[in-house]
mmCIF file of C-alpha atoms in Angstrom:
data_model
loop_
_atom_site.group_PDB
_atom_site.id
_atom_site.type_symbol
_atom_site.label_atom_id
_atom_site.label_comp_id
_atom_site.label_asym_id
_atom_site.label_seq_id
_atom_site.Cartn_x
_atom_site.Cartn_y
_atom_site.Cartn_z
ATOM 1 C CA MET A 1 82.250 100.972 100.270
ATOM 2 C CA ASP A 2 84.985 102.352 98.001
ATOM 3 C CA GLU A 3 86.286 99.245 96.246
ATOM 4 C CA ALA A 4 89.297 101.074 94.740
ATOM 5 C CA VAL A 5 91.268 100.967 98.013
ATOM 6 C CA LEU A 6 90.883 97.174 98.072
ATOM 7 C CA GLN A 7 92.479 96.711 94.631
ATOM 8 C CA GLY A 8 95.765 94.825 94.891
ATOM 9 C CA VAL A 9 95.275 93.893 98.557
ATOM 10 C CA LYS A 10 95.774 90.178 99.219
ATOM 11 C CA PHE A 11 93.682 89.293 102.234
ATOM 12 C CA ASP A 12 94.556 86.014 103.958
ATOM 13 C CA GLY A 13 92.273 82.996 104.313
ATOM 14 C CA ASN A 14 90.444 84.748 107.151
ATOM 15 C CA GLY A 15 89.856 87.863 105.061
ATOM 16 C CA LEU A 16 92.513 89.887 106.915
ATOM 17 C CA VAL A 17 95.606 91.867 106.024
ATOM 18 C CA CYS A 18 98.410 92.847 108.418
ATOM 19 C CA ALA A 19 98.386 96.572 109.276
ATOM 20 C CA VAL A 20 101.355 98.416 110.780
ATOM 21 C CA ALA A 21 100.812 101.826 112.388
ATOM 22 C CA GLN A 22 103.897 104.021 112.383
ATOM 23 C CA ASP A 23 104.301 107.529 113.809
ATOM 24 C CA TRP A 24 104.264 109.915 110.851
ATOM 25 C CA ARG A 25 107.035 112.104 112.260
ATOM 26 C CA SER A 26 109.443 109.815 114.146
ATOM 27 C CA LYS A 27 108.662 106.696 112.050
ATOM 28 C CA ARG A 28 108.550 104.610 115.250
ATOM 29 C CA VAL A 29 106.379 101.519 114.907
ATOM 30 C CA LEU A 30 103.453 102.024 117.261
ATOM 31 C CA MET A 31 101.427 98.872 116.761
ATOM 32 C CA VAL A 32 100.562 95.973 114.476
ATOM 33 C CA ALA A 33 96.979 94.849 114.017
ATOM 34 C CA TRP A 34 94.692 93.360 111.377
ATOM 35 C CA MET A 35 92.216 94.846 108.917
ATOM 36 C CA ASN A 36 89.381 93.255 107.025
ATOM 37 C CA ALA A 37 88.083 94.835 103.808
ATOM 38 C CA GLU A 38 85.548 96.955 105.686
ATOM 39 C CA ALA A 39 88.166 98.302 108.117
ATOM 40 C CA LEU A 40 90.529 99.197 105.287
ATOM 41 C CA ALA A 41 87.764 100.908 103.330
ATOM 42 C CA GLN A 42 86.609 102.854 106.415
ATOM 43 C CA THR A 43 90.204 103.893 107.135
ATOM 44 C CA ALA A 44 90.540 105.279 103.614
ATOM 45 C CA ALA A 45 87.112 106.936 103.719
ATOM 46 C CA THR A 46 87.401 108.575 107.171
ATOM 47 C CA GLY A 47 91.132 109.212 107.471
ATOM 48 C CA TYR A 48 91.169 107.454 110.860
ATOM 49 C CA ALA A 49 92.539 103.965 111.537
ATOM 50 C CA HIS A 50 90.021 101.135 111.767
ATOM 51 C CA TYR A 51 90.997 97.554 112.546
ATOM 52 C CA TYR A 52 89.520 94.096 112.938
ATOM 53 C CA SER A 53 89.899 92.435 116.329
ATOM 54 C CA ARG A 54 90.464 88.711 115.979
ATOM 55 C CA SER A 55 89.782 88.105 119.688
ATOM 56 C CA ARG A 56 86.554 90.141 119.781
ATOM 57 C CA ARG A 57 85.618 89.167 116.213
ATOM 58 C CA ARG A 58 84.559 92.659 115.269
ATOM 59 C CA GLN A 59 85.760 95.766 113.571
ATOM 60 C CA TRP A 60 86.771 98.750 115.693
ATOM 61 C CA MET A 61 88.110 102.251 115.322
ATOM 62 C CA LYS A 62 91.385 102.896 117.134
ATOM 63 C CA GLY A 63 90.594 105.111 120.094
ATOM 64 C CA GLU A 64 86.879 104.349 120.305
ATOM 65 C CA ALA A 65 87.301 103.365 123.973
ATOM 66 C CA SER A 66 90.487 105.224 124.926
ATOM 67 C CA GLY A 67 90.175 108.401 122.873
ATOM 68 C CA HIS A 68 93.641 107.687 121.432
ATOM 69 C CA THR A 69 92.645 107.854 117.779
ATOM 70 C CA GLN A 70 95.038 107.553 114.861
ATOM 71 C CA ARG A 71 94.708 110.116 112.069
ATOM 72 C CA VAL A 72 96.106 108.511 108.934
ATOM 73 C CA ARG A 73 98.551 110.763 107.097
ATOM 74 C CA GLU A 74 99.611 108.183 104.520
ATOM 75 C CA LEU A 75 98.490 104.678 103.603
ATOM 76 C CA ARG A 76 100.919 102.297 101.876
ATOM 77 C CA LEU A 77 100.604 98.787 100.464
ATOM 78 C CA ASP A 78 103.662 96.528 100.222
ATOM 79 C CA CYS A 79 104.924 94.942 96.996
ATOM 80 C CA ASP A 80 103.150 91.625 97.650
ATOM 81 C CA GLY A 81 99.897 93.321 98.626
ATOM 82 C CA ASP A 82 99.738 91.426 101.931
ATOM 83 C CA ALA A 83 100.656 94.202 104.375
ATOM 84 C CA VAL A 84 99.589 97.787 104.908
ATOM 85 C CA VAL A 85 101.636 100.507 106.592
ATOM 86 C CA MET A 86 99.942 103.627 107.876
ATOM 87 C CA LEU A 87 101.811 106.752 108.850
ATOM 88 C CA VAL A 88 99.615 108.090 111.638
ATOM 89 C CA GLU A 89 99.266 111.045 113.924
ATOM 90 C CA GLN A 90 98.692 109.368 117.294
ATOM 91 C CA ASN A 91 96.215 111.338 119.408
ATOM 92 C CA GLY A 92 97.435 111.642 122.995
ATOM 93 C CA GLY A 93 100.785 110.026 122.194
ATOM 94 C CA ILE A 94 99.572 106.615 123.417
ATOM 95 C CA ALA A 95 99.049 103.734 120.972
ATOM 96 C CA CYS A 96 99.292 100.752 123.351
ATOM 97 C CA HIS A 97 96.409 99.621 125.564
ATOM 98 C CA THR A 98 98.986 99.403 128.388
ATOM 99 C CA GLY A 99 99.273 103.200 128.319
ATOM 100 C CA ARG A 100 102.600 103.343 126.488
ATOM 101 C CA GLU A 101 103.588 105.219 123.345
ATOM 102 C CA SER A 102 104.155 101.979 121.415
ATOM 103 C CA CYS A 103 103.128 98.352 121.770
ATOM 104 C CA PHE A 104 106.800 97.536 121.153
ATOM 105 C CA TYR A 105 108.049 98.486 124.612
ATOM 106 C CA GLN A 106 109.954 95.310 125.458
ATOM 107 C CA VAL A 107 113.621 94.856 124.530
ATOM 108 C CA TRP A 108 115.549 91.571 124.405
ATOM 109 C CA ARG A 109 118.653 92.023 126.510
ATOM 110 C CA ASP A 110 120.832 89.769 128.649
ATOM 111 C CA GLY A 111 118.774 86.669 127.864
ATOM 112 C CA GLY A 112 115.361 88.116 128.680
ATOM 113 C CA TRP A 113 112.650 90.605 127.773
ATOM 114 C CA HIS A 114 112.891 93.910 129.619
ATOM 115 C CA THR A 115 110.449 96.811 129.700
ATOM 116 C CA ALA A 116 112.124 99.773 128.036
ATOM 117 C CA ASP A 117 109.323 102.348 127.815
ATOM 118 C CA PRO A 118 107.373 103.940 130.650
ATOM 119 C CA VAL A 119 103.621 103.861 131.147
ATOM 120 C CA LEU A 120 102.377 107.327 130.200
ATOM 121 C CA LYS A 121 98.862 106.782 131.532
ATOM 122 C CA ASP A 122 97.537 103.924 133.662
ATOM 123 C CA GLU A 123 95.180 101.463 131.947
ATOM 124 C CA ALA A 124 92.541 101.922 134.644
ATOM 125 C CA GLU A 125 92.621 105.676 134.037
ATOM 126 C CA ILE A 126 92.220 105.185 130.283
ATOM 127 C CA TYR A 127 89.525 102.501 130.290
ATOM 128 C CA GLY A 128 88.062 102.682 133.796
ATOM 129 C CA HIS A 129 89.467 99.196 134.490
ATOM 130 C CA SER A 130 92.629 97.154 133.857
ATOM 131 C CA GLY A 131 92.957 94.889 130.837
ATOM 132 C CA GLY A 132 91.823 97.531 128.268
ATOM 133 C CA LYS A 133 91.828 97.032 124.495
#
């Protein structure tokens, strides 16, 4: 593991750091996830986004099930060292497990959350069943 990429990163009490994936061209925020040291090191080493799933308690590469990988164009660390931003090239144009471009597809309007972005590909078509991830 290349320890240099871990220098200055302040992992939380669970050994995780917040990771924001942003489209490298449009700058739209695609998703927010978590990385442990191994995921961050693998991201830097391979050039593809790796994360740590808190619910599944394991590391994973974005797109390993869906094919919607994220090629990392730039990796940034914030001033406090407790958040990472990746400018990514999103394979297939779908970052969200719901089949949308971004996980941030709901907009607060008129006192409620409303879906603002269309499903580009059905979850069942992506994963072979609903409830992907």
